[in-house]
Short mmCIF file of C-alpha atoms in Angstrom, two decimals:
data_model
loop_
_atom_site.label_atom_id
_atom_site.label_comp_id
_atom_site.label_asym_id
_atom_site.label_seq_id
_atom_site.Cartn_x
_atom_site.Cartn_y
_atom_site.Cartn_z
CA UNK A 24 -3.79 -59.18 27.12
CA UNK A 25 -6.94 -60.71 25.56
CA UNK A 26 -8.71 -57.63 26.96
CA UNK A 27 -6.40 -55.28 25.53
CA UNK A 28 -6.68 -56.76 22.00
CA UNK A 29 -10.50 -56.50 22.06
CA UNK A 30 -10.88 -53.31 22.97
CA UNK A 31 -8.56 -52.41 20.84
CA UNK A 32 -10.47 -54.33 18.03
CA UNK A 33 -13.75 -52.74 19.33
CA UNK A 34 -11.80 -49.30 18.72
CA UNK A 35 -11.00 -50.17 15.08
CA UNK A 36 -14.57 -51.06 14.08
CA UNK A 37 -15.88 -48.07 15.69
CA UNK A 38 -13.45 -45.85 13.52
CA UNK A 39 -14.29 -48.23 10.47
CA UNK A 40 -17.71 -46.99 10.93
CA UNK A 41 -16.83 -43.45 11.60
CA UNK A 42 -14.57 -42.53 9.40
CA UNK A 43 -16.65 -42.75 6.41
CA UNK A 44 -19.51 -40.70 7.98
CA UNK A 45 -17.38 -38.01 8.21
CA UNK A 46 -15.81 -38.09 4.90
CA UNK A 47 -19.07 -38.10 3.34
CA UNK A 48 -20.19 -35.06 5.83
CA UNK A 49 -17.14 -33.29 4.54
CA UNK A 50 -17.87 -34.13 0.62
CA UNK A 51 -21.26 -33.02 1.11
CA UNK A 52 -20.43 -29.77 2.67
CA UNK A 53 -17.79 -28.82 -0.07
CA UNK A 54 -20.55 -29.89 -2.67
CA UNK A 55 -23.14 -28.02 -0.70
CA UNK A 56 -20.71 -25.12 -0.28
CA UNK A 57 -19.36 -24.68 -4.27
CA UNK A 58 -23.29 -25.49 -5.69
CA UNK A 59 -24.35 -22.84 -2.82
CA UNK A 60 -21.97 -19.91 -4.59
CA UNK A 61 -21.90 -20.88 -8.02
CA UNK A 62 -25.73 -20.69 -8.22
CA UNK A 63 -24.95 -17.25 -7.11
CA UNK A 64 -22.41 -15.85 -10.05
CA UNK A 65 -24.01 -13.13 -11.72
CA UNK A 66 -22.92 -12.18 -15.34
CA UNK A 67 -20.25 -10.10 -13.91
CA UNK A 68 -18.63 -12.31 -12.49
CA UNK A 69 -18.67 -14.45 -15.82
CA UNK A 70 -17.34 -11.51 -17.45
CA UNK A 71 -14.49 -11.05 -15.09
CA UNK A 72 -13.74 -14.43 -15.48
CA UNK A 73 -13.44 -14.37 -19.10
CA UNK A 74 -11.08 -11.49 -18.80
CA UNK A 75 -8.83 -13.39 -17.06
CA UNK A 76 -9.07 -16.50 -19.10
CA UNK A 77 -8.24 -14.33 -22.20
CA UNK A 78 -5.23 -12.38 -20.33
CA UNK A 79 -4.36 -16.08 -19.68
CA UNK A 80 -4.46 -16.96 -23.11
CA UNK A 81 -2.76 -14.33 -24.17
CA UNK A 82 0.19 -14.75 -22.00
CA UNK A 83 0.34 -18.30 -23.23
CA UNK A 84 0.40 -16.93 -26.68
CA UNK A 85 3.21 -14.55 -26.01
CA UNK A 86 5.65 -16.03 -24.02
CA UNK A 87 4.64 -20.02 -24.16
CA UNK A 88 2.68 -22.23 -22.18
CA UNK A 89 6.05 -23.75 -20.46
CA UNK A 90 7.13 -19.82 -19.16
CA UNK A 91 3.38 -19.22 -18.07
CA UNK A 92 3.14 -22.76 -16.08
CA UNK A 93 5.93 -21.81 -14.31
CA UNK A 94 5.26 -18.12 -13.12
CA UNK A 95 2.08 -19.76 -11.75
CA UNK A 96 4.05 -22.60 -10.31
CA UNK A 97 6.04 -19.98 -8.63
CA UNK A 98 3.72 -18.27 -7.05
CA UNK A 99 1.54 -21.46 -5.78
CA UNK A 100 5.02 -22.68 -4.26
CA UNK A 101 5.75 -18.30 -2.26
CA UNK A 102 1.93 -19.19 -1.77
CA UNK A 103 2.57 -22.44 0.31
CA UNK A 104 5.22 -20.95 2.38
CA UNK A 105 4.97 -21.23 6.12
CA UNK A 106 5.67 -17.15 6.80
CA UNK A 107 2.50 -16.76 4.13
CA UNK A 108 0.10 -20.26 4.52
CA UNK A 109 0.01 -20.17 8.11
CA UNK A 110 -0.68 -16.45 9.06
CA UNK A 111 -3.60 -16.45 5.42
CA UNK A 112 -5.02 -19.93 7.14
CA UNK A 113 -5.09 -17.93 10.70
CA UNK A 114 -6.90 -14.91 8.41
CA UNK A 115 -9.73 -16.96 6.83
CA UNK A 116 -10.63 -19.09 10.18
CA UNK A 117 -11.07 -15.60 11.50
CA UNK A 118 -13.13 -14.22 9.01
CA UNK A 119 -15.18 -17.66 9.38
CA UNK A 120 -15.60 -16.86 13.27
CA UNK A 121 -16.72 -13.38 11.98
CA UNK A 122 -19.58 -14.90 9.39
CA UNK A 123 -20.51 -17.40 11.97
CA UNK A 124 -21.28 -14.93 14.71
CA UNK A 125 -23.10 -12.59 12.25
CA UNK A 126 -25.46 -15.58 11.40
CA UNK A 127 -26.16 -16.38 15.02
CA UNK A 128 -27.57 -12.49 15.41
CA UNK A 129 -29.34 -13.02 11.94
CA UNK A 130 -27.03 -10.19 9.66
CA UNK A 131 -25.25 -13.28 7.45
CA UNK A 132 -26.76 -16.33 5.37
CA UNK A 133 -26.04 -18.60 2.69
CA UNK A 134 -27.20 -16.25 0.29
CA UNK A 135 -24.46 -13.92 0.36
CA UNK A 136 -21.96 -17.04 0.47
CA UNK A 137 -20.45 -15.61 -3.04
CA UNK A 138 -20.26 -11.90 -1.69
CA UNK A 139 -18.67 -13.25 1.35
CA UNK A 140 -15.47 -15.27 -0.35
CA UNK A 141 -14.90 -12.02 -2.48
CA UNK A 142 -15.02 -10.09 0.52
CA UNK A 143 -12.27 -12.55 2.15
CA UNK A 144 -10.19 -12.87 -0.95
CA UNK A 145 -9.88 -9.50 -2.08
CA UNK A 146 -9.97 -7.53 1.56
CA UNK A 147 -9.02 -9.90 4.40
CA UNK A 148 -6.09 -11.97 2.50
CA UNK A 149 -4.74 -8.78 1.22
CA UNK A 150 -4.57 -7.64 4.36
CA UNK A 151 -1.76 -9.68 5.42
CA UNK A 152 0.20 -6.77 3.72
CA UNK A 153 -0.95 -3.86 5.82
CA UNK A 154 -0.36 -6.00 8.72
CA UNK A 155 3.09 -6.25 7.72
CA UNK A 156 3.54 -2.27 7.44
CA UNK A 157 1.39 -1.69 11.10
CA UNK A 158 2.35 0.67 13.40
CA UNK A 159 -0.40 0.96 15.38
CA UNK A 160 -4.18 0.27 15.37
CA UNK A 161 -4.96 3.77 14.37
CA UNK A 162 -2.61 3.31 11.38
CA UNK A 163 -4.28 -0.10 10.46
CA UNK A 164 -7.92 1.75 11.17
CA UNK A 165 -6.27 4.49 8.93
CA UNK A 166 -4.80 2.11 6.15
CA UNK A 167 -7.56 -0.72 6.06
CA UNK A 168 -10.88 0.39 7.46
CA UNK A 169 -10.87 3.97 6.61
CA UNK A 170 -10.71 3.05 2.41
CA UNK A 171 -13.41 0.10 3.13
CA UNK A 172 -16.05 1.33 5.02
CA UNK A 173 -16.13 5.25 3.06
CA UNK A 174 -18.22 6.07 0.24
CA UNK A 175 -17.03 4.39 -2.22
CA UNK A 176 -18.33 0.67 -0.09
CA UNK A 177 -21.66 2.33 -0.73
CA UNK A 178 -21.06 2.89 -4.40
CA UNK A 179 -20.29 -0.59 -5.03
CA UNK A 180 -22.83 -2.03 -2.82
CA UNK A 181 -25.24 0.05 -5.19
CA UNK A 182 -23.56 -1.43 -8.25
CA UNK A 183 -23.20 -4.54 -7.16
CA UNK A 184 -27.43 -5.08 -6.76
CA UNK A 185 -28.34 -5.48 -10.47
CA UNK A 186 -25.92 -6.66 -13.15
CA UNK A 187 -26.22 -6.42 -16.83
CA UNK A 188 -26.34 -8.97 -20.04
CA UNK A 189 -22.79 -10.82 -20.22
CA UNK A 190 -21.69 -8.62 -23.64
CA UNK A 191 -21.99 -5.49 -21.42
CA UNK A 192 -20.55 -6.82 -18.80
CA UNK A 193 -17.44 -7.79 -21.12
CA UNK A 194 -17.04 -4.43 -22.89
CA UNK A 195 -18.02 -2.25 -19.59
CA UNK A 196 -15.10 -4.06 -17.83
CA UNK A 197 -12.75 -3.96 -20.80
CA UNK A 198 -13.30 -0.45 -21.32
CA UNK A 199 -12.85 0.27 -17.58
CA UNK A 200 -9.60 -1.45 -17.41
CA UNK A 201 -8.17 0.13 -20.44
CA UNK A 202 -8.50 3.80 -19.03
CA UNK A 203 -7.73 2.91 -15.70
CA UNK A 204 -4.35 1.21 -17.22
CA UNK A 205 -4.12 4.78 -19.24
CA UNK A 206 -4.54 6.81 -16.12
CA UNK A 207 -2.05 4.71 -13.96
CA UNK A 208 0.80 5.30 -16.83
CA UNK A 209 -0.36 8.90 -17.28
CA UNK A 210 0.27 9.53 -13.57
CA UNK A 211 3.66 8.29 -13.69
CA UNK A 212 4.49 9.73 -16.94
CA UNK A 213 6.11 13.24 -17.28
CA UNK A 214 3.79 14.42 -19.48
CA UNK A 215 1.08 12.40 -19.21
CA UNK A 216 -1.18 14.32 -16.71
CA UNK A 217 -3.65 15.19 -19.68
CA UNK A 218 -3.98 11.62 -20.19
CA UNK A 219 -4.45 10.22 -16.40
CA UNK A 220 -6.75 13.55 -16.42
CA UNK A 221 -8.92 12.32 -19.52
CA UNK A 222 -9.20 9.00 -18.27
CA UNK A 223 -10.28 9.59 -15.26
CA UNK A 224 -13.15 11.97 -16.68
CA UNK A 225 -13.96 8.91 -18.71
CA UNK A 226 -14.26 6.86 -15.67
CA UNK A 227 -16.19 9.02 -13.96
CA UNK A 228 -18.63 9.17 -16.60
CA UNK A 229 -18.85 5.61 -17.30
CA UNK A 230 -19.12 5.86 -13.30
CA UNK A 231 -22.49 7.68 -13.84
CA UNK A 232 -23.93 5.71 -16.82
CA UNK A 233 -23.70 2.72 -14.39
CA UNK A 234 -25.27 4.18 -11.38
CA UNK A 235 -28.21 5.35 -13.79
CA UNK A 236 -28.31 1.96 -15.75
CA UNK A 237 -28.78 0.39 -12.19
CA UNK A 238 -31.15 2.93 -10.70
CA UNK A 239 -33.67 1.69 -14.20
CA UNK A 240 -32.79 -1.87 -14.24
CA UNK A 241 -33.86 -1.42 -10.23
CA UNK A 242 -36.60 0.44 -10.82
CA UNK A 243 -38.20 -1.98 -13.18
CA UNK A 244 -37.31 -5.13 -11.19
CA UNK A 245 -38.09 -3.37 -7.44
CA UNK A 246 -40.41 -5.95 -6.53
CA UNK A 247 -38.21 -9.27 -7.49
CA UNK A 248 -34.99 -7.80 -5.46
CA UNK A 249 -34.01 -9.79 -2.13
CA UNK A 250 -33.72 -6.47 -0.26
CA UNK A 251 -32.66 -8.54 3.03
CA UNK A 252 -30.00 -10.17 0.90
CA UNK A 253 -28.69 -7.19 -0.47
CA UNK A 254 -29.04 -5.72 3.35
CA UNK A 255 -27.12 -8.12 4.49
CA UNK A 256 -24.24 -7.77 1.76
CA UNK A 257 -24.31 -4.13 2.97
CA UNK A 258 -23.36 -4.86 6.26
CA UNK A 259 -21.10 -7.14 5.53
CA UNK A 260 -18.78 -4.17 3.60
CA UNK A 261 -18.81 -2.13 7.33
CA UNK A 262 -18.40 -4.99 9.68
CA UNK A 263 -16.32 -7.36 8.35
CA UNK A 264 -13.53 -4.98 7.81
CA UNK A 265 -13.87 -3.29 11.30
CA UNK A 266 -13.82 -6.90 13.10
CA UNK A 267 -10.86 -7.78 11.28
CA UNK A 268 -8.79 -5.29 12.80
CA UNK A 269 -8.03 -7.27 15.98
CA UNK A 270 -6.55 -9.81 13.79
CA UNK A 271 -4.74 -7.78 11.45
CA UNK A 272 -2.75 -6.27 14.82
CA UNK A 273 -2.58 -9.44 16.19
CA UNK A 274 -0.19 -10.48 12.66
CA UNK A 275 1.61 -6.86 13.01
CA UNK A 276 2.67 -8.09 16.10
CA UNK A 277 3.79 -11.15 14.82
CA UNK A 278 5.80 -9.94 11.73
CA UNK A 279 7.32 -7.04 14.26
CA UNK A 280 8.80 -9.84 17.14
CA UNK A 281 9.81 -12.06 13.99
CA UNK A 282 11.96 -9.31 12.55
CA UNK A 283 13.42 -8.03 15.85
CA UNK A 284 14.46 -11.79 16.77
CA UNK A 285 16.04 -12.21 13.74
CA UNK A 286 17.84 -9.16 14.67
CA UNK A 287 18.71 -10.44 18.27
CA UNK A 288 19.96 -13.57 16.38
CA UNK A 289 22.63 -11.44 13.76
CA UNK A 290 23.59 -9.32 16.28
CA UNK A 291 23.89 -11.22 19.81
CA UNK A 292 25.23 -14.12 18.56
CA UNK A 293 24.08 -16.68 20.93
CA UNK A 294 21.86 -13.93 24.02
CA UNK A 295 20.11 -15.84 26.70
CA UNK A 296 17.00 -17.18 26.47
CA UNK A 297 15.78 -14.58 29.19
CA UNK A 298 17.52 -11.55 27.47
CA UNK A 299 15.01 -11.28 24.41
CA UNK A 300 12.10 -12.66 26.20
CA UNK A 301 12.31 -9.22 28.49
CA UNK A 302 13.22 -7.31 25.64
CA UNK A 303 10.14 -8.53 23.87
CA UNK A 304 8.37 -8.06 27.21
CA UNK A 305 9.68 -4.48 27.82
CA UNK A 306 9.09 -3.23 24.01
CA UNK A 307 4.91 -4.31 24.24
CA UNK A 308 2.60 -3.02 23.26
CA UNK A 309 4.17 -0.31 21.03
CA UNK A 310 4.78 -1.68 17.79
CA UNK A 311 6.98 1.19 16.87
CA UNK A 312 9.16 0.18 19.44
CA UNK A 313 9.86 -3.18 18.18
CA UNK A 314 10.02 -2.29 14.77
CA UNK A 315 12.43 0.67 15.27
CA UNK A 316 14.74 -1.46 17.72
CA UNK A 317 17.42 -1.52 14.98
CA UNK A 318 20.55 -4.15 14.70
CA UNK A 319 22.79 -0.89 16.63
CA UNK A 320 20.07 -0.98 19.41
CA UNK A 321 20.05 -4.35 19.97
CA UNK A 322 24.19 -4.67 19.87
CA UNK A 323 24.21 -2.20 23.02
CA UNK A 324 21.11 -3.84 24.29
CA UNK A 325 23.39 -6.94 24.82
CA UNK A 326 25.95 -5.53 25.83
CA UNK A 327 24.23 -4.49 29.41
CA UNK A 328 25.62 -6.79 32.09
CA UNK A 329 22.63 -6.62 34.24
CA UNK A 330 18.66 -6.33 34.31
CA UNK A 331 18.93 -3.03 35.73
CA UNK A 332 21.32 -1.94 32.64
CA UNK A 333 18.78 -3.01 30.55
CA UNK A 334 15.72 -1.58 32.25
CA UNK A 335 17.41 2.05 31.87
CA UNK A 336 18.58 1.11 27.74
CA UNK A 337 15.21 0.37 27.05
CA UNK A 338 13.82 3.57 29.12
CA UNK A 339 16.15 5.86 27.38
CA UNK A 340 15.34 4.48 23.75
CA UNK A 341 11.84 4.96 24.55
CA UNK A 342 12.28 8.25 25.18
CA UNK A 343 14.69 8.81 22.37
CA UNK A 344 12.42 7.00 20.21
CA UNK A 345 9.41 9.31 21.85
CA UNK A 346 11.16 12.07 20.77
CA UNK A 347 11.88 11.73 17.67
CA UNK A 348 7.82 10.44 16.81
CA UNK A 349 6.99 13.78 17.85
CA UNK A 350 9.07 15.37 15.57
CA UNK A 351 8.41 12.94 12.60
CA UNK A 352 4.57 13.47 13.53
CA UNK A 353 4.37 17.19 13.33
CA UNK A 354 6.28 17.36 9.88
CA UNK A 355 3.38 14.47 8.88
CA UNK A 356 0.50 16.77 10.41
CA UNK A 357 1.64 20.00 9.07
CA UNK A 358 2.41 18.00 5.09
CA UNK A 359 -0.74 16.84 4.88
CA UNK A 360 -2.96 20.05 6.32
CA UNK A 361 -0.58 22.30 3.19
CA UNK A 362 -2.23 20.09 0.63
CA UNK A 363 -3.04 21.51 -2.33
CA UNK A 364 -2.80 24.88 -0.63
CA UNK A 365 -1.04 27.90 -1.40
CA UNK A 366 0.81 30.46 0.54
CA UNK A 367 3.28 30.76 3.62
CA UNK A 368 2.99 29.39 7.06
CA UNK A 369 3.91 31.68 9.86
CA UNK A 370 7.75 30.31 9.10
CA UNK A 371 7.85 31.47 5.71
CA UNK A 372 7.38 28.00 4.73
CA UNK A 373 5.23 26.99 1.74
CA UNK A 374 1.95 25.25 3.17
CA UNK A 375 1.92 22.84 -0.11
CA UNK A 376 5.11 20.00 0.53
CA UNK A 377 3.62 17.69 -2.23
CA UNK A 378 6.92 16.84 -4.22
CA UNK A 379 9.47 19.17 -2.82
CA UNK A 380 11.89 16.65 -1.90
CA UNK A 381 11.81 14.54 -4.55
CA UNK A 382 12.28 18.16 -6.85
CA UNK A 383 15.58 18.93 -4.77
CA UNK A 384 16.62 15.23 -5.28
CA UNK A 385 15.93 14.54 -9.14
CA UNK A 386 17.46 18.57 -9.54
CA UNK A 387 20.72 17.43 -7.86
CA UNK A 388 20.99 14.43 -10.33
CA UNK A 389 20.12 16.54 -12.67
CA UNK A 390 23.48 18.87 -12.17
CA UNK A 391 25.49 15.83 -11.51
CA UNK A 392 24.41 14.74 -15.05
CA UNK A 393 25.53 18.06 -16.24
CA UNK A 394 28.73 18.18 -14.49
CA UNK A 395 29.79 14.86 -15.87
CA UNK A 396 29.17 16.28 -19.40
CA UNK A 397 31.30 19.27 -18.86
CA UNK A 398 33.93 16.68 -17.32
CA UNK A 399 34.35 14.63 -20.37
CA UNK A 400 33.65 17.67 -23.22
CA UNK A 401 33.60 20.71 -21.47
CA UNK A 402 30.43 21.39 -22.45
CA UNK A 403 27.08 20.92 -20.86
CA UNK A 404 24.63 18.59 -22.59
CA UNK A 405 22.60 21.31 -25.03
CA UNK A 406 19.48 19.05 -25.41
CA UNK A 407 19.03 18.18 -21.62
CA UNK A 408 14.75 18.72 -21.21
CA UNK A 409 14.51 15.69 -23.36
CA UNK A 410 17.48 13.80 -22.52
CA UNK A 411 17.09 13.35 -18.98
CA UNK A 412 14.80 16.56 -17.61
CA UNK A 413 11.67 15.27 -18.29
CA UNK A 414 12.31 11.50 -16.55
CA UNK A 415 13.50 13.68 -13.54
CA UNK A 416 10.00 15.54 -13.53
CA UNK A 417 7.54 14.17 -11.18
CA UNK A 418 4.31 13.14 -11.70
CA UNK A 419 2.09 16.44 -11.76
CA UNK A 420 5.11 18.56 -11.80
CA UNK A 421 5.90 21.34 -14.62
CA UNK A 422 9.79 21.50 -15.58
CA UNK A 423 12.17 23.61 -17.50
CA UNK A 424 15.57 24.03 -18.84
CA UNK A 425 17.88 25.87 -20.71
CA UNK A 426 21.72 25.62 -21.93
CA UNK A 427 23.65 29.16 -23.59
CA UNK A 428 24.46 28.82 -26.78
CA UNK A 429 28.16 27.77 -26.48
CA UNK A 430 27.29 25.21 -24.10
CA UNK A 431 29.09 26.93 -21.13
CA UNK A 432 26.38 27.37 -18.57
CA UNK A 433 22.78 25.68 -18.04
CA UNK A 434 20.04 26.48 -15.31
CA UNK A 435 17.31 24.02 -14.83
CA UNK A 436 13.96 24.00 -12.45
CA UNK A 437 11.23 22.49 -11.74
CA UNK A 438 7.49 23.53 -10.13
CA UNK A 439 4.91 21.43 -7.90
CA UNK A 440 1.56 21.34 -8.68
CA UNK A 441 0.75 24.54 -6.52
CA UNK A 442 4.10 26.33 -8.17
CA UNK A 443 6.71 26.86 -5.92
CA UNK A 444 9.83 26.50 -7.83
CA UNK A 445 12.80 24.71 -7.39
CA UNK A 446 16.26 25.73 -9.49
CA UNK A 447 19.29 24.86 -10.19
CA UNK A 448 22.61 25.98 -12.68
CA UNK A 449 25.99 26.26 -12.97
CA UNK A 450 28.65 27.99 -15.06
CA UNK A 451 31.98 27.06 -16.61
CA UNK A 452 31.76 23.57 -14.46
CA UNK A 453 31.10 25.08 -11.52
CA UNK A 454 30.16 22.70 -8.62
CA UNK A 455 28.59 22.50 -6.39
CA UNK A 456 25.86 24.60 -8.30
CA UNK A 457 23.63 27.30 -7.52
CA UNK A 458 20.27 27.28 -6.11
CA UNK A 459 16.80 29.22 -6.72
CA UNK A 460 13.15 28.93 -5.08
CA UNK A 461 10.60 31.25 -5.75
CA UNK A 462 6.77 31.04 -6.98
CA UNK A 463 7.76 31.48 -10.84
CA UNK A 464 10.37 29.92 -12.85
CA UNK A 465 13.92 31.61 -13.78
CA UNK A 466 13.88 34.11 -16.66
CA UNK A 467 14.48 31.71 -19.86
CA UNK A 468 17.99 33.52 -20.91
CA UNK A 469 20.65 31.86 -19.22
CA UNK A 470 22.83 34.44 -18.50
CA UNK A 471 19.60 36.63 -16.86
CA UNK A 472 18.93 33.31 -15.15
CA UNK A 473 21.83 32.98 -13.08
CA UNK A 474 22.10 36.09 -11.72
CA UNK A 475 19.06 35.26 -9.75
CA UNK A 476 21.01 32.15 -8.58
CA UNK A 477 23.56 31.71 -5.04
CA UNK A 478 25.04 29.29 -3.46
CA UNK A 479 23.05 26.68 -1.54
CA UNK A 480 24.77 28.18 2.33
CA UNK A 481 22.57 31.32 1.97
CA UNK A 482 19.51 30.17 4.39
CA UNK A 483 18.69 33.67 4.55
CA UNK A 484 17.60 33.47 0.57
CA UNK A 485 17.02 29.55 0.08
CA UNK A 486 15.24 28.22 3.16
CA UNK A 487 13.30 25.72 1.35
CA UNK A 488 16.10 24.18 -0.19
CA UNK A 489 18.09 24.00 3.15
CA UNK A 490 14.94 22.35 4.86
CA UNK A 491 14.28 18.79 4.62
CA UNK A 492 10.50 17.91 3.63
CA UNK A 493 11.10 14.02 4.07
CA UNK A 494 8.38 12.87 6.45
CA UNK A 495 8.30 9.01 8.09
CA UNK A 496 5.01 7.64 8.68
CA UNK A 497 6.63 5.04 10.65
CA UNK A 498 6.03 6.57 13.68
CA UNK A 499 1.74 6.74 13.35
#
């Protein structure tokens, strides 16, 4: 017993000794660390900071210091929770095993420690998002390397080497963020494509006058830039996002099994143990198997009294589910080679889908506006294009309307951004109404208007409104 108690007492003044080594290792290394990127902020980063503070400020201003503390509060406290810390924690000791093996082949240092949180917080945490919506590593390649690594990386490398005085920083980045605002509300804005088309002209050109301001600034200080610094910040915006895609499938996989045992959970109310783990077993590695397994699948799934029951469910909904990709993936190939294009496939299809669906659907509330009108005053609603027309118009869309003069009849349509034409009118409270597509709008007089019109059955004349142009990327 004596024995026990020294070593035991031994142990305790080892760990007395210890322990504060290693706390003051671990203060010295945060000190080290925040001196080490703070001696790095360049006035743009002072600038954006500012910004913020005076958004901040502002808020506090508006609404009150008490509403403000607790939006933040909120956040810090969907922040801290487990489905978010854990997976963000996983993210950045990944990106930390990334950093660490670039150093040991001499492509990171301490000198781009500030380059290298931004690049964390503002590409690998957000990523947690597209892991979410993963289907595949070509779709994550697609949706999170693809925008990183393409010319615009190179742009910013370039205008991220030289920064200017701290006022021009300020008014650069407030002038920036007011047209880019303007240009976000003019693109979802009936009429404001103008306005998200003048703003982004401005941006461009602002664009330009920084590239140039650079190009002197580096011209005059060629000598006194760190060009293995800046090398090295270069790389870092091609392979940090490329390594991370391991890890960003690694979380798709996660959220996918999490949702699909929640759905075992609802729907089998109680399954064996074994059950899900060889439905889990049986769906991998195809994510859009396990996220398409829906709460119907899984209800028939349990319902299979043996293994070899549920060997030949899971067989047939891979096929069925193989099938239907296919499908889903042609009508997403042949959308987005019709871009911008005009003209007919070799269906008598127009090549440009941009918007055609969501024409047919905002046209159909459109006449079920109307018809309510006529319900309760037999008469349709005379001012209509700026009642409720031009909210239905989508963003780079033309539209048009008109109502007869005794308020008995209306036709309404509206155009995509290459022109094909959607319509749709009615007469007298007719309804269902009637249908047009063609490359021009309806003749403006109502009456003419109509008589181009039929009913929705005739394929023969309205093929485009009795196709559907809905596509699901779910399946890439």
């Amino acid at each position: 017993m004596d024995g026990a108690l020294q070593d035991l007492q031994f142990y305790i003044e080892k760990a007395a000794d210890i322990i504060p080594l290693v706390l003051s290792d671990i203060c010295n290394s945060l000190v080290w660390f925040f001196q080490t990127a703070l001696s790095q902020v360049t006035n743009r980063e002072i600038a954006t900071a500012i910004l913020l503070l005076s958004v901040l400020l502002f808020a506090v201003v508006k609404i009150g210091a008490t509403e403000v503390i607790r939006g933040l509060w909120d956040v810090v406290i969907a922040a801290l929770s487990p489905k978010i810390l854990i997976p963000g924690l996983l993210l950045i000791l990944y990106s930390m095993a990334i950093f660490w093996g670039a150093y040991l082949i001499g492509i990171w240092s301490s000198e781009v420690l500030l380059d290298t949180i931004l690049e964390v917080s503002f590409i690998g945490l957000p990523s947690l998002a597209i892991a979410v919506k993963a289907n595949s590593v070509v779709s994550v390649y697609r949706q999170f390397v693809v925008p990183e690594i393409g010319f615009s990386a190179i742009v910013a490398f370039y205008i991220g080497i030289e920064s200017f005085s701290l006022p021009v920083e300020i008014g650069l980045q407030l002038v920036i963020c007011f047209f880019a605002a303007l240009q976000v509300v003019g693109r979802h804005e009936p009429k404001g494509g103008s306005v998200a088309k003048f703003s982004s002209c401005i941006l461009s050109i602002i664009g330009l006058g920084i590239v140039v301001a650079v190009s002197w600034e580096m011209a005059l200080a060629w000598n006194e830039i760190n060009w293995g610094v800046e090398i090295e910040t270069l790389a870092m915006a091609f392979y940090y996002p490329i390594l991370m895609v391991p890890a960003i499938v690694a979380l798709g996989y996660y959220a996918a099994y999490e949702i699909l045992g929640i759905r075992i959970k609802i729907g089998s109310k109680g399954a064996k143990f074994l059950v899900g783990a060889y439905l889990y077993s049986s769906l991998f590695p195809s994510l859009v198997a396990i996220k398409h397994f829906n709460g119907c699948e899984v209800a028939n799934y349990i319902k299979c009294s043996s293994w070899k029951e549920r060997s030949q469910f899971v067989k047939k909904y891979k096929g069925r589910l193989g099938e239907t990709a296919a499908k889903e993936n042609a009508k997403l190939r042949r959308r987005d080679s019709g871009f911008g294009k005009r003209g007919f496939d070799g269906d008598g299809i127009w090549l440009d889908w941009e918007n055609l669906e969501e024409i047919k659907t905002n046209l159909r509330s459109v006449a079920s506006i109307q018809n309510r009108n006529w319900e309760e005053e037999h008469v349709y609603a005379a001012n209509m294009q700026e009642a409720f027309v031009d909210a239905f118009t989508p963003s780079g869309c033309t539209s048009g309307s008109c109502v007869s003069s005794d308020g008995g009849s209306y036709v309404c349509w509206m155009s995509n951004g290459t022109g094909f034409t959607f319509g749709i009118g009615a007469c007298e409270g007719s309804f269902p109404p009637l249908r047009y597509e063609g490359l021009t709008p309806p003749v403006a007089d109502v009456e003419s208007a109509l008589m181009q019109f039929v009913n929705v059955g005739d394929r023969a004349v309205l093929p485009h409104w009795n196709m559907d142009f809905h596509v699901d990327d779910t399946y890439r």
